[in-house]
Every structure is written in C-alpha cells, then in structure tokens.
Amino acid sequence: MRQIHVPDRRVPDRRVPDRRVPDRRVPDRRVPDRRVPDRRVPDGRAVGFTASALPALVLLALVLWGLIARPLLLDRPPIPLEAVFVFAATFAIAQLLWLGFPWMRIQDAIIARLAKALPAIFILFAIGLLVGAWMVAGTIPMLVDWGVRLIDPDWIYALAFAVPAIFSTLTGTSWGSAGTIGVVLMGIGASIGADPAIVAGAVIGGAYFGDKLSPLSDTTNMAAIGAGVDLFDHIRAMLWTTVPSASIALAVYAWVGLGSDLDASAARAGQVQAFLAGLGGVFTYHPLLLLPPLVVLVGSMRRWPTLPVLLASILVAVLLAALLQEFALVDVLRSLTTGFSLAMADGTPVPDAVAALVERGGLYSMREAIFVAFLVFLFVGAIDLLDTMPRVVGRLFAFARGQATTVLSALGAAAVTNTLTSNQSATAFIVGDAFARRFDTLAVPRPILSRSIEDTGTMIESLVPWHATALFMVATLGVPVAEYWHWQLLTLINLLIAPILAITGIGCAYGTPSPEETDA
C-alpha cells in the first residue's frame, strides 16, 4: 500500500521572544547555598568548638581590657579599635597556621570575604564624594538655611527634634547635626528658658533619626554591608521601627512644649541670625540646588542601583557648583577629595557653627570607616575557616529556635557588641556575620537583620556613658547623659517597638522556615 505523505500542519511556535532588558528580568529566588563550611584542618582532623571559639574569646578579652577596663577602671586611654582588630586578626592567623592551614588558603579566605564587601565599600567612597559635592554646590547650606527659618520658640522642643532630623537625613551625620544646628538650638532654648535636658534629648534623637535612615550615613551603609543587603532595602525595613518611634517622640515633645511657658521674644535674635548670615555670605542659593537630592530620592523610589545613582547626583552637584557658586574649579574638585573648606571662600569670616557644618565631606572623610571595615574583614575572613561566629552564635543562642527569638537575639547581640566596642561599624560586621546563616535558615529576610543591627546598635550609642557618641554629645551640648537620657525619646521608644515587631511579626515578612526549624 502506498503511503500518503501528509504535510506537517502544526502551528508554528509563535511565542514572543524574551525582549526584557537585563535589569528587568525576574530575579533568581532560589534558596541560597547553605552548606556548612569544611571545619577540618588539612590533615583531616576536625576542629573542635573550643578551638573554633578561641579567636572570638581573644577579641572579647581585648575589647573588655582595651575599650572598657582601661578608660573606666584604670583611668588610661582606650586602645584604638583598629589595634584591637589587628591583634585579634594576628592571633587568628597564627592559630590557623599552628593548626596546619597553609598561608595561601588563609589568604584566599580573607580575600573572598573582602571581595564580597567591595561593592558596598565603593558606595562608602561615593558617599564621601557626594557630601563634598553637595556642600560645595550649596545644596546642604541652602537646605540648612530653610530649616533654621522654621524655628518657632512656641514649638522649641518639637522643632529641636524635627530640624536635626531633617539635617541629619540630608547630611547623613548625627555628630555634625548635633554639633551645628544642635548647638544653635541649645542657645535658642537657653534664651527662652527651655529645659536644656529636654532640648538636648530632642536634638540627639533628631540627629540619630537621619543617622539611621539617611543613605549618606556611614552606619546605615555599614549595617547593610554587614548583613549583605541592598542599601535601600535596608532603609525601607527600618521605616517600620523608626517612623513610629519618631512620630510618638515628636508628639510628646510638642505636648511638653505647648504646656510650657516660654518667652518667644528672642525667637530670631543673635545666634540664629549670625548663623544664617554666615551661610548666606559663603554660598549662593538657587532652586536648582534641589536637583542633587532629587536624583537620590528618585533613584531610591525607583530602586535603581545605588552606586550609579550616587555618581549621577555627584555629577549634577559638581556642574551646579561650577555654574552657581563663585569657587574656583580646582576648589570644586578638591571638595570631592578632601572636603569643602572655608579657605575656598577667600577667608570670609563666619561663626564657628557655620564652619563646623560646611567643612566636611570628600573622599578621605570615609577613611576611618573603611579602614575599620577592612580590618574587621581581615579578622572575620580568617575565622571563616573555623566557622567561628556561626558556631559561637549557634551555641550561645541555641534556645532561639524560632523566628521571633532569633530576631530578639540579634537585637540583644547588637546592643551588647556596640556597648563593648563603642563602634557601630564593628557591630554591623560582627553581628551581621554571626546571624546571617541563621536568618536564612529560618526564612527571616536579611533586611530584618540589618534593621536589628541598627535598632539596638546605632540607637543605643547616646545612652551608654562611656561610648564615644555620648562623650561627644555631652561635650558639644553641655548636658550630662544622666540628665538627657530619659528625654532621648527616639531611642527609648525604638527599643520598645523593635522587640514588639519581632514578636508579633509585623513588618518582618517572615517566610516558611526549613522543616528542621520549629518556633520556640
């Protein structure tokens, strides 16, 4: 029988090819590799818990002796934090060599750890450039001028919180905000009979609002780096705890202020007018100066990559500085590296508060944070071969089997670590590295870890009398910690809200944990 050939009438594949650009593709949401690192030395022997935990114990001993015992008990200067981590890293490397690890394997572990942090460290460099660019362009001075003009003595306590909050968000510095506009606010409060303890507490709280949320803040960036999350994802996670805390604090300050009988006659006299005149004599203001922060704002809202957004804002600010300000081009470029200096304004006399505000920024301004980051990664990279931090955390927080208890443990660890080290940058790396794997296993989003690092780490600094931040605030504002701490409402309220959200799961986006993990 002859076969009849039937042509293939199948409908051709008409699927539209994938024309999505790379940055719009659906992200890979596969569960990350959670394999436990090899804890064996080259000859095959297993590394015990004691040997694994020994570098952490040495670090703890160095912190207790160098940063706490010497200044508080022995009346001697504290050991620099950089030296603490150099000695700790030296011990860890020596221990690894003694256990039989070859140097190249140790070096590769350190380089691998540093490589993971390099993209975020590049952002720290960019932030130094950004602050210098915004300053020389006149963007920050113009916004400061606008903020100062909002001050009304009838609302002194509320404004003592709100104005530094605005400044610190725009500048990314709590110390700079407290040391500039904070000093002015303290002077205004004294002239109208306001309680200096309340004003100081409000100023510090407002200064830390921006230090916690601003993309220009080094502690904000360090927390994101330490937990391994995107900067703006970290900031969005912190809104759940910081905004309610700030709202309640602002309401309390307003209520206290309205119930006070203060003299409003000195509203805009003396220090305020001198401050504004000094700023106006150095910079030229123009609405176009809003463009640099607008670039960052739009980039944050659109979730564009952080580094290109910052570089774009820097470029816009430099162009505006060349067009609108009277500084030489070489001075504009120098502001990007060493920061803005009033010497660029031909020695125009200005109040000290103005000098403290404008002389900042530049590439080199981030060197301390970056140096600490490299030294911490030197230590952490070495102890990665022993799986030290995860094993120590696993032993110390074995009771934390559930999602809520693990977040609570991270909150406590951040508070203790920053209290001991007096350095939030080190806290971010230590706590972030210690809890990262446990958060992944329990399906707790990493931004909740970075948020926890700041909720009790960054926020507790001004309440610890021996902390560098508290010492700075006391010296700058002239009010002892014992007097202002109970008026630093932002921190006190935040310390309550963060555990409540962890327990209730509100704003935590808990996922489904691995089968072997059960809620405690």
Short mmCIF file of C-alpha atoms in Angstrom, two decimals:
data_model
loop_
_atom_site.label_atom_id
_atom_site.label_comp_id
_atom_site.label_asym_id
_atom_site.label_seq_id
_atom_site.Cartn_x
_atom_site.Cartn_y
_atom_site.Cartn_z
CA MET A 1 0.00 0.00 0.00
CA ARG A 2 1.38 3.32 -0.98
CA GLN A 3 1.88 5.74 1.88
CA ILE A 4 0.35 9.13 1.55
CA HIS A 5 2.53 11.96 2.71
CA VAL A 6 0.65 14.36 4.94
CA PRO A 7 2.36 17.70 5.32
CA ASP A 8 3.18 18.88 8.85
CA ARG A 9 0.42 21.36 9.66
CA ARG A 10 1.36 22.02 13.24
CA VAL A 11 1.02 25.62 14.21
CA PRO A 12 4.47 27.15 14.30
CA ASP A 13 5.84 28.39 17.61
CA ARG A 14 4.63 31.98 17.79
CA ARG A 15 5.84 32.73 21.26
CA VAL A 16 7.25 36.20 21.52
CA PRO A 17 10.95 36.11 22.31
CA ASP A 18 12.07 37.46 25.67
CA ARG A 19 12.91 41.08 24.97
CA ARG A 20 13.32 42.16 28.57
CA VAL A 21 16.47 44.07 29.33
CA PRO A 22 18.81 42.54 31.88
CA ASP A 23 17.83 44.85 34.76
CA ARG A 24 14.11 43.98 34.36
CA ARG A 25 14.45 40.22 34.45
CA VAL A 26 12.79 38.33 37.23
CA PRO A 27 15.36 37.84 39.98
CA ASP A 28 16.57 34.39 40.88
CA ARG A 29 14.71 33.47 44.07
CA ARG A 30 16.28 30.09 44.57
CA VAL A 31 17.24 29.28 48.15
CA PRO A 32 20.91 30.18 48.68
CA ASP A 33 23.51 27.52 49.22
CA ARG A 34 23.63 26.82 52.97
CA ARG A 35 26.29 24.14 53.02
CA VAL A 36 28.33 24.20 56.22
CA PRO A 37 31.97 25.18 55.61
CA ASP A 38 34.63 22.49 55.95
CA ARG A 39 35.79 22.64 59.59
CA ARG A 40 38.68 20.21 59.12
CA VAL A 41 42.35 21.10 59.14
CA PRO A 42 44.41 19.95 56.13
CA ASP A 43 45.38 16.63 57.78
CA GLY A 44 41.71 15.67 58.11
CA ARG A 45 41.25 16.34 61.85
CA ALA A 46 38.01 18.09 62.84
CA VAL A 47 38.28 21.47 64.56
CA GLY A 48 36.56 21.36 67.95
CA PHE A 49 34.29 24.04 69.31
CA THR A 50 36.90 25.32 71.78
CA ALA A 51 39.49 25.88 69.05
CA SER A 52 36.84 27.45 66.83
CA ALA A 53 35.66 29.83 69.56
CA LEU A 54 39.14 30.83 70.77
CA PRO A 55 39.60 33.80 68.34
CA ALA A 56 36.23 35.22 69.44
CA LEU A 57 37.24 34.90 73.10
CA VAL A 58 40.51 36.69 72.39
CA LEU A 59 38.61 39.50 70.66
CA LEU A 60 36.24 39.77 73.63
CA ALA A 61 39.18 39.93 76.06
CA LEU A 62 40.84 42.68 74.00
CA VAL A 63 37.61 44.69 73.94
CA LEU A 64 36.98 44.30 77.68
CA TRP A 65 40.53 45.27 78.55
CA GLY A 66 41.31 47.87 75.89
CA LEU A 67 37.97 49.65 75.49
CA ILE A 68 36.31 49.26 78.89
CA ALA A 69 38.75 48.43 81.70
CA ARG A 70 41.45 50.91 80.69
CA PRO A 71 39.31 54.05 80.43
CA LEU A 72 36.76 53.21 83.16
CA LEU A 73 38.77 51.31 85.78
CA LEU A 74 42.44 52.14 85.16
CA ASP A 75 41.95 55.79 84.12
CA ARG A 76 44.03 55.25 81.00
CA PRO A 77 43.30 55.99 77.32
CA PRO A 78 41.42 53.23 75.49
CA ILE A 79 43.21 51.08 72.92
CA PRO A 80 42.29 52.15 69.36
CA LEU A 81 39.67 49.85 67.86
CA GLU A 82 41.85 49.37 64.79
CA ALA A 83 44.63 47.99 67.02
CA VAL A 84 42.16 45.66 68.74
CA PHE A 85 41.25 44.05 65.43
CA VAL A 86 44.86 43.94 64.22
CA PHE A 87 45.82 41.96 67.33
CA ALA A 88 42.72 39.76 67.07
CA ALA A 89 43.39 39.03 63.40
CA THR A 90 47.05 38.31 64.13
CA PHE A 91 46.06 35.77 66.79
CA ALA A 92 43.50 34.15 64.48
CA ILE A 93 46.01 33.81 61.64
CA ALA A 94 48.67 32.45 63.99
CA GLN A 95 46.21 29.88 65.32
CA LEU A 96 45.30 28.78 61.79
CA LEU A 97 48.97 28.37 60.89
CA TRP A 98 49.56 26.37 64.09
CA LEU A 99 46.59 24.12 63.23
CA GLY A 100 48.23 23.40 59.88
CA PHE A 101 46.32 25.63 57.46
CA PRO A 102 48.59 26.77 54.61
CA TRP A 103 49.03 30.51 54.21
CA MET A 104 47.55 30.58 50.70
CA ARG A 105 44.31 29.04 51.97
CA ILE A 106 44.12 31.64 54.76
CA GLN A 107 44.85 34.43 52.30
CA ASP A 108 42.19 33.17 49.89
CA ALA A 109 39.60 33.12 52.70
CA ILE A 110 40.40 36.72 53.64
CA ILE A 111 40.29 37.87 50.01
CA ALA A 112 36.99 36.09 49.45
CA ARG A 113 35.49 37.91 52.43
CA LEU A 114 36.83 41.27 51.26
CA ALA A 115 35.60 40.65 47.70
CA LYS A 116 32.01 40.31 48.96
CA ALA A 117 32.24 43.72 50.63
CA LEU A 118 33.98 45.66 47.87
CA PRO A 119 30.82 46.80 46.02
CA ALA A 120 29.42 48.27 49.21
CA ILE A 121 32.77 49.79 50.16
CA PHE A 122 32.74 51.53 46.78
CA ILE A 123 29.47 53.10 47.88
CA LEU A 124 31.18 54.43 51.01
CA PHE A 125 33.76 56.12 48.79
CA ALA A 126 30.92 57.57 46.71
CA ILE A 127 29.18 58.94 49.79
CA GLY A 128 32.30 60.87 50.76
CA LEU A 129 32.38 62.34 47.26
CA LEU A 130 28.66 63.08 47.42
CA VAL A 131 28.76 65.05 50.67
CA GLY A 132 31.67 67.12 49.38
CA ALA A 133 29.84 67.78 46.10
CA TRP A 134 26.57 68.73 47.79
CA MET A 135 28.43 71.06 50.13
CA VAL A 136 30.45 72.94 47.52
CA ALA A 137 27.36 73.21 45.29
CA GLY A 138 25.47 74.91 48.14
CA THR A 139 22.76 72.25 48.34
CA ILE A 140 23.29 71.37 52.01
CA PRO A 141 23.78 75.00 53.13
CA MET A 142 20.57 76.08 51.34
CA LEU A 143 18.55 73.30 52.95
CA VAL A 144 20.05 74.14 56.34
CA ASP A 145 19.06 77.78 55.86
CA TRP A 146 15.49 76.78 55.08
CA GLY A 147 15.37 74.51 58.11
CA VAL A 148 16.63 77.12 60.55
CA ARG A 149 13.97 79.58 59.41
CA LEU A 150 11.30 77.14 60.56
CA ILE A 151 12.29 77.52 64.21
CA ASP A 152 9.49 78.85 66.40
CA PRO A 153 10.08 79.12 70.17
CA ASP A 154 6.46 78.16 70.84
CA TRP A 155 7.39 74.73 69.46
CA ILE A 156 11.00 74.65 70.65
CA TYR A 157 11.05 71.02 71.84
CA ALA A 158 9.28 69.63 68.78
CA LEU A 159 11.49 71.66 66.45
CA ALA A 160 14.59 70.68 68.41
CA PHE A 161 13.75 67.16 67.30
CA ALA A 162 12.39 67.83 63.79
CA VAL A 163 15.07 70.21 62.49
CA PRO A 164 18.08 68.00 63.34
CA ALA A 165 16.11 65.06 61.90
CA ILE A 166 15.87 66.91 58.59
CA PHE A 167 19.51 67.98 58.67
CA SER A 168 20.84 64.54 59.58
CA THR A 169 18.75 62.92 56.85
CA LEU A 170 20.20 65.30 54.28
CA THR A 171 23.79 65.13 55.55
CA GLY A 172 23.93 61.59 56.96
CA THR A 173 25.75 62.65 60.14
CA SER A 174 24.42 62.68 63.70
CA TRP A 175 27.53 64.30 65.15
CA GLY A 176 27.54 67.01 62.50
CA SER A 177 23.86 67.79 63.04
CA ALA A 178 24.20 67.95 66.82
CA GLY A 179 27.43 69.94 66.59
CA THR A 180 25.97 72.56 64.23
CA ILE A 181 22.25 73.20 64.35
CA GLY A 182 22.08 71.38 67.69
CA VAL A 183 24.33 73.98 69.27
CA VAL A 184 22.19 76.77 67.81
CA LEU A 185 19.03 75.13 69.17
CA MET A 186 20.59 74.79 72.63
CA GLY A 187 21.38 78.52 72.55
CA ILE A 188 17.85 79.41 71.49
CA GLY A 189 16.40 77.17 74.18
CA ALA A 190 18.56 78.79 76.84
CA SER A 191 17.49 82.28 75.73
CA ILE A 192 13.78 81.49 76.14
CA GLY A 193 14.07 79.45 79.34
CA ALA A 194 13.63 75.97 77.86
CA ASP A 195 14.76 72.90 79.82
CA PRO A 196 18.25 72.10 78.46
CA ALA A 197 17.84 68.37 79.20
CA ILE A 198 14.70 68.18 77.02
CA VAL A 199 16.30 70.21 74.23
CA ALA A 200 19.43 68.05 74.32
CA GLY A 201 17.43 64.82 74.29
CA ALA A 202 15.35 66.06 71.36
CA VAL A 203 18.41 67.25 69.41
CA ILE A 204 20.22 63.92 69.86
CA GLY A 205 17.11 61.95 68.90
CA GLY A 206 16.59 64.04 65.79
CA ALA A 207 20.24 63.74 64.85
CA TYR A 208 20.03 59.95 65.11
CA PHE A 209 16.86 59.80 63.04
CA GLY A 210 18.83 60.73 59.93
CA ASP A 211 21.94 58.86 61.01
CA LYS A 212 19.78 55.75 60.98
CA LEU A 213 17.79 56.37 57.79
CA SER A 214 19.91 58.55 55.51
CA PRO A 215 21.58 56.82 52.54
CA LEU A 216 24.51 59.16 53.24
CA SER A 217 25.07 57.78 56.75
CA ASP A 218 28.07 55.53 57.32
CA THR A 219 26.27 53.46 59.98
CA THR A 220 23.34 52.91 57.62
CA ASN A 221 25.69 51.68 54.92
CA MET A 222 27.72 49.56 57.35
CA ALA A 223 24.60 47.78 58.62
CA ALA A 224 23.59 46.99 55.04
CA ILE A 225 27.10 45.74 54.27
CA GLY A 226 27.30 43.66 57.44
CA ALA A 227 24.01 41.89 56.72
CA GLY A 228 24.66 41.64 52.98
CA VAL A 229 21.57 43.53 51.80
CA ASP A 230 20.84 46.36 49.38
CA LEU A 231 21.11 49.81 50.96
CA PHE A 232 17.60 50.93 50.07
CA ASP A 233 16.06 47.60 51.10
CA HIS A 234 17.70 48.15 54.47
CA ILE A 235 16.29 51.68 54.74
CA ARG A 236 12.78 50.53 53.81
CA ALA A 237 12.93 47.85 56.51
CA MET A 238 13.92 50.43 59.14
CA LEU A 239 10.90 52.59 58.38
CA TRP A 240 8.77 50.07 60.31
CA THR A 241 10.52 50.85 63.59
CA THR A 242 11.97 54.34 63.12
CA VAL A 243 8.96 56.23 61.74
CA PRO A 244 6.53 55.14 64.51
CA SER A 245 9.19 55.89 67.14
CA ALA A 246 9.85 59.33 65.66
CA SER A 247 6.13 60.11 65.38
CA ILE A 248 5.49 59.28 69.02
CA ALA A 249 8.59 61.20 70.13
CA LEU A 250 7.57 64.26 68.11
CA ALA A 251 4.07 64.18 69.59
CA VAL A 252 5.45 64.02 73.14
CA TYR A 253 7.87 66.90 72.51
CA ALA A 254 5.04 69.00 71.05
CA TRP A 255 2.79 68.23 74.04
CA VAL A 256 5.53 69.14 76.53
CA GLY A 257 6.35 72.33 74.64
CA LEU A 258 2.75 73.51 74.44
CA GLY A 259 2.43 73.02 78.18
CA SER A 260 5.49 75.16 78.91
CA ASP A 261 5.53 78.91 79.50
CA LEU A 262 8.41 80.09 77.35
CA ASP A 263 9.35 83.60 76.27
CA ALA A 264 9.17 83.91 72.47
CA SER A 265 10.75 87.36 72.26
CA ALA A 266 14.23 86.02 71.42
CA ALA A 267 12.96 83.97 68.52
CA ARG A 268 15.32 85.05 65.76
CA ALA A 269 17.92 87.05 67.60
CA GLY A 270 21.63 86.58 67.99
CA GLN A 271 22.91 83.14 67.13
CA VAL A 272 20.29 82.28 64.51
CA GLN A 273 20.77 85.47 62.51
CA ALA A 274 24.54 85.18 62.69
CA PHE A 275 24.32 81.56 61.57
CA LEU A 276 22.10 82.37 58.59
CA ALA A 277 24.15 85.42 57.59
CA GLY A 278 27.32 83.36 57.71
CA LEU A 279 25.87 80.71 55.41
CA GLY A 280 24.44 83.27 53.01
CA GLY A 281 27.77 85.06 52.78
CA VAL A 282 29.55 81.94 51.53
CA PHE A 283 27.00 80.32 49.19
CA THR A 284 24.54 81.44 46.51
CA TYR A 285 21.11 79.82 46.79
CA HIS A 286 19.00 78.74 43.82
CA PRO A 287 16.09 76.29 43.40
CA LEU A 288 18.23 74.24 41.00
CA LEU A 289 20.25 73.14 44.02
CA LEU A 290 17.41 70.76 44.86
CA LEU A 291 18.37 68.62 41.87
CA PRO A 292 21.16 66.58 43.55
CA PRO A 293 18.96 65.28 46.41
CA LEU A 294 16.11 64.84 43.95
CA VAL A 295 18.30 62.46 41.93
CA VAL A 296 18.91 60.35 45.04
CA LEU A 297 15.23 60.49 46.04
CA VAL A 298 14.02 59.38 42.61
CA GLY A 299 16.69 56.68 42.43
CA SER A 300 15.62 55.36 45.83
CA MET A 301 11.95 55.31 44.89
CA ARG A 302 12.64 53.63 41.53
CA ARG A 303 15.06 51.17 43.17
CA TRP A 304 17.86 51.94 40.74
CA PRO A 305 21.36 50.62 41.58
CA THR A 306 22.82 52.66 44.39
CA LEU A 307 26.29 53.45 43.03
CA PRO A 308 25.16 54.86 39.64
CA VAL A 309 22.53 56.97 41.42
CA LEU A 310 25.12 58.46 43.76
CA LEU A 311 27.54 59.13 40.91
CA ALA A 312 24.80 60.86 38.92
CA SER A 313 23.97 63.08 41.90
CA ILE A 314 27.67 63.92 42.33
CA LEU A 315 27.94 64.93 38.68
CA VAL A 316 24.87 67.16 38.89
CA ALA A 317 26.18 68.82 42.07
CA VAL A 318 29.59 69.50 40.53
CA LEU A 319 28.01 71.11 37.47
CA LEU A 320 25.79 73.29 39.69
CA ALA A 321 28.78 74.32 41.80
CA ALA A 322 30.64 75.42 38.66
CA LEU A 323 27.61 77.35 37.38
CA LEU A 324 26.16 78.94 40.53
CA GLN A 325 28.95 79.31 43.07
CA GLU A 326 31.99 81.58 42.94
CA PHE A 327 34.56 78.94 43.83
CA ALA A 328 37.46 78.11 41.52
CA LEU A 329 37.10 74.91 39.54
CA VAL A 330 40.11 73.40 41.30
CA ASP A 331 38.42 74.09 44.67
CA VAL A 332 35.24 72.41 43.49
CA LEU A 333 37.21 69.32 42.55
CA ARG A 334 39.23 69.47 45.75
CA SER A 335 35.97 69.34 47.71
CA LEU A 336 35.42 65.90 46.22
CA THR A 337 38.63 64.55 47.70
CA THR A 338 39.49 66.42 50.91
CA GLY A 339 36.12 68.04 51.57
CA PHE A 340 34.91 71.63 51.48
CA SER A 341 36.95 74.27 53.29
CA LEU A 342 36.07 77.88 54.10
CA ALA A 343 39.50 78.82 52.75
CA MET A 344 37.89 78.35 49.33
CA ALA A 345 35.63 81.32 50.13
CA ASP A 346 38.58 83.75 50.40
CA GLY A 347 38.54 83.62 54.19
CA THR A 348 35.03 85.04 54.65
CA PRO A 349 34.54 85.33 58.46
CA VAL A 350 31.70 83.11 59.68
CA PRO A 351 30.51 81.81 63.07
CA ASP A 352 32.06 78.62 64.38
CA ALA A 353 28.74 76.77 63.93
CA VAL A 354 28.84 77.51 60.20
CA ALA A 355 32.41 76.29 59.90
CA ALA A 356 31.51 73.09 61.76
CA LEU A 357 28.66 72.47 59.32
CA VAL A 358 30.28 73.19 55.95
CA GLU A 359 33.84 71.90 56.43
CA ARG A 360 33.15 68.24 55.75
CA GLY A 361 32.79 65.64 53.03
CA GLY A 362 35.28 64.37 50.49
CA LEU A 363 36.70 61.02 49.55
CA TYR A 364 39.05 60.90 52.54
CA SER A 365 36.28 61.60 55.06
CA MET A 366 35.24 57.93 54.89
CA ARG A 367 38.71 56.54 55.52
CA GLU A 368 38.14 55.66 59.17
CA ALA A 369 35.01 53.66 58.45
CA ILE A 370 36.68 51.94 55.51
CA PHE A 371 39.85 51.13 57.48
CA VAL A 372 37.76 49.58 60.26
CA ALA A 373 35.80 47.63 57.67
CA PHE A 374 38.97 46.19 56.10
CA LEU A 375 40.44 45.24 59.48
CA VAL A 376 37.21 43.60 60.61
CA PHE A 377 37.05 41.63 57.36
CA LEU A 378 40.68 40.63 57.85
CA PHE A 379 39.70 39.07 61.18
CA VAL A 380 36.36 37.66 60.03
CA GLY A 381 37.87 36.25 56.83
CA ALA A 382 40.46 34.35 58.85
CA ILE A 383 37.96 32.85 61.30
CA ASP A 384 35.72 31.84 58.38
CA LEU A 385 37.97 28.80 58.04
CA LEU A 386 36.93 27.77 61.56
CA ASP A 387 33.28 28.80 61.10
CA THR A 388 33.74 30.68 64.37
CA MET A 389 30.90 33.18 64.56
CA PRO A 390 28.08 30.89 63.37
CA ARG A 391 29.24 28.15 65.75
CA VAL A 392 29.52 30.55 68.70
CA VAL A 393 26.14 32.08 67.97
CA GLY A 394 24.65 28.63 67.49
CA ARG A 395 25.92 27.58 70.92
CA LEU A 396 25.04 30.81 72.76
CA PHE A 397 21.64 31.21 71.15
CA ALA A 398 20.68 27.55 70.91
CA PHE A 399 17.46 28.44 72.73
CA ALA A 400 16.47 30.75 69.83
CA ARG A 401 14.82 28.13 67.61
CA GLY A 402 12.06 30.33 66.25
CA GLN A 403 11.96 33.39 64.07
CA ALA A 404 10.95 35.86 66.78
CA THR A 405 13.50 34.63 69.33
CA THR A 406 16.25 34.78 66.71
CA VAL A 407 15.44 38.40 65.85
CA LEU A 408 15.32 39.21 69.58
CA SER A 409 18.72 37.56 69.97
CA ALA A 410 20.14 39.70 67.14
CA LEU A 411 18.75 42.81 68.82
CA GLY A 412 20.44 41.88 72.08
CA ALA A 413 23.72 40.94 70.39
CA ALA A 414 23.86 44.30 68.57
CA ALA A 415 23.31 46.22 71.81
CA VAL A 416 25.98 44.28 73.70
CA THR A 417 28.52 44.41 70.86
CA ASN A 418 28.22 48.17 70.33
CA THR A 419 28.33 48.76 74.08
CA LEU A 420 31.56 46.74 74.29
CA THR A 421 33.28 48.03 71.15
CA SER A 422 31.99 51.62 71.13
CA ASN A 423 31.87 51.27 67.36
CA GLN A 424 28.78 50.61 65.24
CA SER A 425 30.83 49.68 62.19
CA ALA A 426 32.41 46.74 64.00
CA THR A 427 29.00 45.83 65.43
CA ALA A 428 27.46 45.68 61.96
CA PHE A 429 30.08 43.25 60.67
CA ILE A 430 30.26 41.03 63.75
CA VAL A 431 26.51 40.66 64.33
CA GLY A 432 25.74 40.50 60.61
CA ASP A 433 28.20 37.70 60.04
CA ALA A 434 27.12 35.83 63.18
CA PHE A 435 23.40 35.79 62.41
CA ALA A 436 23.26 35.73 58.59
CA ARG A 437 23.07 31.98 58.19
CA ARG A 438 20.52 31.53 60.99
CA PHE A 439 18.25 34.21 59.46
CA ASP A 440 18.46 32.46 56.07
CA THR A 441 17.66 29.06 57.59
CA LEU A 442 14.63 30.46 59.43
CA ALA A 443 13.41 32.37 56.33
CA VAL A 444 13.73 35.73 58.07
CA PRO A 445 14.57 38.37 55.43
CA ARG A 446 18.09 39.74 55.64
CA PRO A 447 16.84 43.40 55.85
CA ILE A 448 15.32 42.46 59.22
CA LEU A 449 18.83 41.51 60.35
CA SER A 450 20.30 44.80 59.13
CA ARG A 451 17.41 46.66 60.77
CA SER A 452 18.02 44.85 64.06
CA ILE A 453 21.70 45.82 63.94
CA GLU A 454 20.67 49.48 63.93
CA ASP A 455 17.58 49.29 66.16
CA THR A 456 19.69 48.46 69.20
CA GLY A 457 23.22 49.09 67.91
CA THR A 458 23.14 52.57 66.39
CA MET A 459 20.30 53.75 68.60
CA ILE A 460 21.87 52.84 71.95
CA GLU A 461 25.08 54.80 71.46
CA SER A 462 23.99 58.05 73.10
CA LEU A 463 22.71 56.26 76.23
CA VAL A 464 26.00 54.50 77.08
CA PRO A 465 28.05 56.97 79.19
CA TRP A 466 31.45 55.66 78.05
CA HIS A 467 30.52 55.45 74.38
CA ALA A 468 32.30 57.86 72.04
CA THR A 469 28.95 59.23 70.87
CA ALA A 470 27.76 60.01 74.41
CA LEU A 471 31.06 61.69 75.23
CA PHE A 472 30.76 63.82 72.09
CA MET A 473 27.17 64.82 72.84
CA VAL A 474 27.98 65.78 76.42
CA ALA A 475 30.96 67.88 75.34
CA THR A 476 29.04 69.52 72.49
CA LEU A 477 25.65 70.21 74.09
CA GLY A 478 26.82 70.65 77.67
CA VAL A 479 24.23 68.31 79.23
CA PRO A 480 25.27 65.10 81.09
CA VAL A 481 23.93 61.72 79.99
CA ALA A 482 22.26 61.31 83.38
CA GLU A 483 20.10 64.36 82.63
CA TYR A 484 19.17 63.90 78.97
CA TRP A 485 18.87 60.10 78.59
CA HIS A 486 15.21 59.92 79.64
CA TRP A 487 14.39 62.66 77.11
CA GLN A 488 16.11 60.87 74.24
CA LEU A 489 12.71 59.52 73.33
CA LEU A 490 13.52 58.24 69.85
CA THR A 491 15.91 55.61 71.19
CA LEU A 492 13.78 54.67 74.21
CA ILE A 493 10.65 54.17 72.11
CA ASN A 494 12.58 52.37 69.36
CA LEU A 495 13.98 49.94 71.93
CA LEU A 496 10.39 49.02 72.77
CA ILE A 497 8.95 48.89 69.26
CA ALA A 498 11.68 46.70 67.71
CA PRO A 499 11.06 43.70 70.03
CA ILE A 500 7.29 44.13 69.72
CA LEU A 501 7.50 43.88 65.91
CA ALA A 502 9.80 40.86 66.22
CA ILE A 503 7.32 39.06 68.48
CA THR A 504 4.19 39.97 66.51
CA GLY A 505 5.83 39.59 63.09
CA ILE A 506 4.50 42.97 61.94
CA GLY A 507 6.85 44.46 59.34
CA CYS A 508 9.08 41.35 59.42
CA ALA A 509 7.77 39.42 56.37
CA TYR A 510 8.62 36.07 57.95
CA GLY A 511 8.76 33.23 55.44
CA THR A 512 8.36 29.49 55.90
CA PRO A 513 11.42 28.14 57.76
CA SER A 514 13.24 24.93 56.97
CA PRO A 515 11.44 21.78 58.20
CA GLU A 516 14.01 21.14 60.92
CA GLU A 517 13.37 24.57 62.47
CA THR A 518 10.38 24.99 64.81
CA ASP A 519 9.06 28.08 66.52
CA ALA A 520 10.05 28.49 70.10
#
